[in-house]
């Protein structure tokens, strides 16, 4: 067998590096340091000058001071009437309503203006005092229907006389909460259906005379329609 002969190419020897002496290293370091810093520009450490803030740019306009105000209503400044005077007003308007059975609020105010209690009308809370007086007396503020072409307003009635007709009076006023006018037979039917009673013709006539006016075949509550003169 023929043996394979591998030719080894001799590796070229590296040139031997020259050892530097300690003195040359020091010189090289110093020269390198000088050469590295010589090419660079020196950094300026001079502090930047700050420009002064102009007063025109940053000066804010001072806002005017707001003064708190308190709204006081005239009612707050008025003293409440003495209880004796309020009781006198209550009895006066209550007795008048008791005699008339049914009155509008404007009629009651006019009644006070023409009486010795007219000083109440100059008060800003006159209407509130008048409403309280009627309520304390036992008057009922109705929620009735108004005829066409009329101007609705508050309507008051008194129904608590302490007799057997009080139930019929309440039934009649309740009937006017759904209609502005009625007939006698409709009222009689309402009493029969709700109270299970039969109202006599005399009692029916009396109740209609107390609270109603008659016009063109229908009954209307007092104050809700003008009668022909």
Short mmCIF file of C-alpha atoms in Angstrom, two decimals, residues 6-147:
data_model
loop_
_atom_site.label_atom_id
_atom_site.label_comp_id
_atom_site.label_asym_id
_atom_site.label_seq_id
_atom_site.Cartn_x
_atom_site.Cartn_y
_atom_site.Cartn_z
CA UNK A 6 0.88 14.99 3.66
CA UNK A 7 2.95 17.99 2.95
CA UNK A 8 3.07 20.43 5.82
CA UNK A 9 3.41 23.99 4.80
CA UNK A 10 5.49 25.79 7.34
CA UNK A 11 3.55 28.51 9.21
CA UNK A 12 5.20 31.88 8.81
CA UNK A 13 6.56 33.07 12.06
CA UNK A 14 5.12 36.26 13.55
CA UNK A 15 7.48 39.12 13.93
CA UNK A 16 8.52 39.46 17.49
CA UNK A 17 6.88 42.43 19.10
CA UNK A 18 9.24 44.88 20.52
CA UNK A 19 8.84 45.29 24.24
CA UNK A 20 8.48 48.80 25.27
CA UNK A 21 10.20 50.09 28.25
CA UNK A 22 8.38 51.67 31.17
CA UNK A 23 9.62 55.05 30.15
CA UNK A 24 8.32 54.70 26.61
CA UNK A 25 4.89 53.60 27.86
CA UNK A 26 4.68 56.66 30.04
CA UNK A 27 5.67 58.85 27.16
CA UNK A 28 3.16 57.17 24.88
CA UNK A 29 0.38 57.64 27.41
CA UNK A 30 1.23 61.24 27.85
CA UNK A 31 1.47 61.81 24.13
CA UNK A 32 -1.77 59.96 23.55
CA UNK A 33 -3.55 62.00 26.13
CA UNK A 34 -2.29 65.20 24.70
CA UNK A 35 -3.15 64.22 21.15
CA UNK A 36 -6.65 63.09 22.16
CA UNK A 37 -7.50 66.28 23.89
CA UNK A 38 -5.76 68.61 21.52
CA UNK A 39 -8.15 67.86 18.64
CA UNK A 40 -11.25 68.50 20.68
CA UNK A 41 -12.57 71.98 21.41
CA UNK A 42 -12.65 72.94 25.03
CA UNK A 43 -16.12 72.84 26.62
CA UNK A 44 -17.32 76.19 27.73
CA UNK A 45 -18.47 76.30 31.32
CA UNK A 46 -19.73 79.83 31.12
CA UNK A 47 -23.25 79.77 32.57
CA UNK A 48 -26.07 80.78 30.24
CA UNK A 49 -27.45 84.17 30.92
CA UNK A 50 -31.12 84.12 31.83
CA UNK A 51 -33.20 86.75 30.24
CA UNK A 52 -35.26 88.82 32.61
CA UNK A 53 -39.03 88.18 32.46
CA UNK A 54 -40.83 91.09 30.97
CA UNK A 55 -43.61 92.42 33.11
CA UNK A 56 -45.91 92.99 30.12
CA UNK A 57 -45.96 89.30 29.20
CA UNK A 58 -46.48 87.69 32.59
CA UNK A 59 -48.36 90.36 34.45
CA UNK A 60 -52.01 89.28 34.98
CA UNK A 61 -54.81 91.72 35.29
CA UNK A 62 -56.27 91.85 38.75
CA UNK A 63 -59.95 90.85 38.87
CA UNK A 64 -62.36 93.15 40.66
CA UNK A 65 -63.61 91.88 43.99
CA UNK A 66 -67.14 90.45 43.90
CA UNK A 67 -69.39 91.67 46.67
CA UNK A 68 -71.93 89.17 47.99
CA UNK A 69 -75.49 90.43 47.93
CA UNK A 70 -78.51 89.15 49.84
CA UNK A 71 -81.94 89.34 48.27
CA UNK A 72 -84.52 90.03 50.93
CA UNK A 73 -88.15 89.74 49.97
CA UNK A 74 -90.64 92.29 51.31
CA UNK A 75 -92.44 89.46 53.12
CA UNK A 76 -89.32 88.79 55.20
CA UNK A 77 -89.21 92.39 56.39
CA UNK A 78 -92.88 92.37 57.41
CA UNK A 79 -93.86 91.28 60.86
CA UNK A 80 -96.47 88.56 61.14
CA UNK A 81 -99.84 89.94 62.29
CA UNK A 82 -100.81 89.23 65.91
CA UNK A 83 -102.88 86.10 66.47
CA UNK A 84 -105.84 88.18 67.62
CA UNK A 85 -105.89 90.09 64.32
CA UNK A 86 -105.55 86.87 62.29
CA UNK A 87 -108.45 85.36 64.25
CA UNK A 88 -110.56 88.42 63.48
CA UNK A 89 -109.82 88.05 59.77
CA UNK A 90 -110.67 84.33 59.90
CA UNK A 91 -114.03 84.89 61.58
CA UNK A 92 -114.94 87.77 59.26
CA UNK A 93 -114.34 85.97 55.95
CA UNK A 94 -115.56 82.63 57.33
CA UNK A 95 -118.91 84.04 58.48
CA UNK A 96 -119.40 85.77 55.12
CA UNK A 97 -118.73 82.54 53.24
CA UNK A 98 -121.05 80.64 55.56
CA UNK A 99 -123.90 82.99 54.63
CA UNK A 100 -123.15 82.91 50.88
CA UNK A 101 -122.24 79.17 50.78
CA UNK A 102 -120.01 79.64 47.71
CA UNK A 103 -117.77 82.60 46.71
CA UNK A 104 -114.87 83.30 44.37
CA UNK A 105 -111.53 84.43 45.76
CA UNK A 106 -111.85 87.86 44.11
CA UNK A 107 -115.25 88.36 45.80
CA UNK A 108 -113.75 87.53 49.19
CA UNK A 109 -110.84 89.95 48.65
CA UNK A 110 -113.25 92.72 47.65
CA UNK A 111 -115.23 92.04 50.81
CA UNK A 112 -112.11 92.56 52.95
CA UNK A 113 -111.14 95.75 51.09
CA UNK A 114 -114.51 97.30 51.93
CA UNK A 115 -114.30 96.36 55.62
CA UNK A 116 -112.41 97.60 58.68
CA UNK A 117 -109.72 95.00 57.86
CA UNK A 118 -108.69 96.75 54.63
CA UNK A 119 -105.15 97.33 55.99
CA UNK A 120 -104.42 93.66 55.19
CA UNK A 121 -104.60 94.46 51.48
CA UNK A 122 -101.38 96.53 51.66
CA UNK A 123 -99.37 93.49 52.76
CA UNK A 124 -97.38 91.48 50.23
CA UNK A 125 -98.66 88.24 51.80
CA UNK A 126 -102.30 89.33 51.77
CA UNK A 127 -103.53 86.47 49.57
CA UNK A 128 -101.62 83.86 51.59
CA UNK A 129 -103.09 85.18 54.86
CA UNK A 130 -106.56 85.15 53.33
CA UNK A 131 -106.21 81.58 52.11
CA UNK A 132 -104.98 80.45 55.55
CA UNK A 133 -107.92 82.20 57.23
CA UNK A 134 -110.44 80.41 55.00
CA UNK A 135 -108.78 77.04 55.51
CA UNK A 136 -108.66 77.47 59.30
CA UNK A 137 -112.37 78.32 59.32
CA UNK A 138 -113.19 75.04 57.53
CA UNK A 139 -113.79 76.30 53.99
CA UNK A 140 -113.24 73.98 51.05
CA UNK A 141 -111.22 75.07 48.02
CA UNK A 142 -113.02 73.51 45.06
CA UNK A 143 -111.52 71.76 42.05
CA UNK A 144 -114.46 72.48 39.81
CA UNK A 145 -114.81 72.73 36.05
CA UNK A 146 -115.44 76.14 34.53
CA UNK A 147 -117.82 76.99 31.65
#
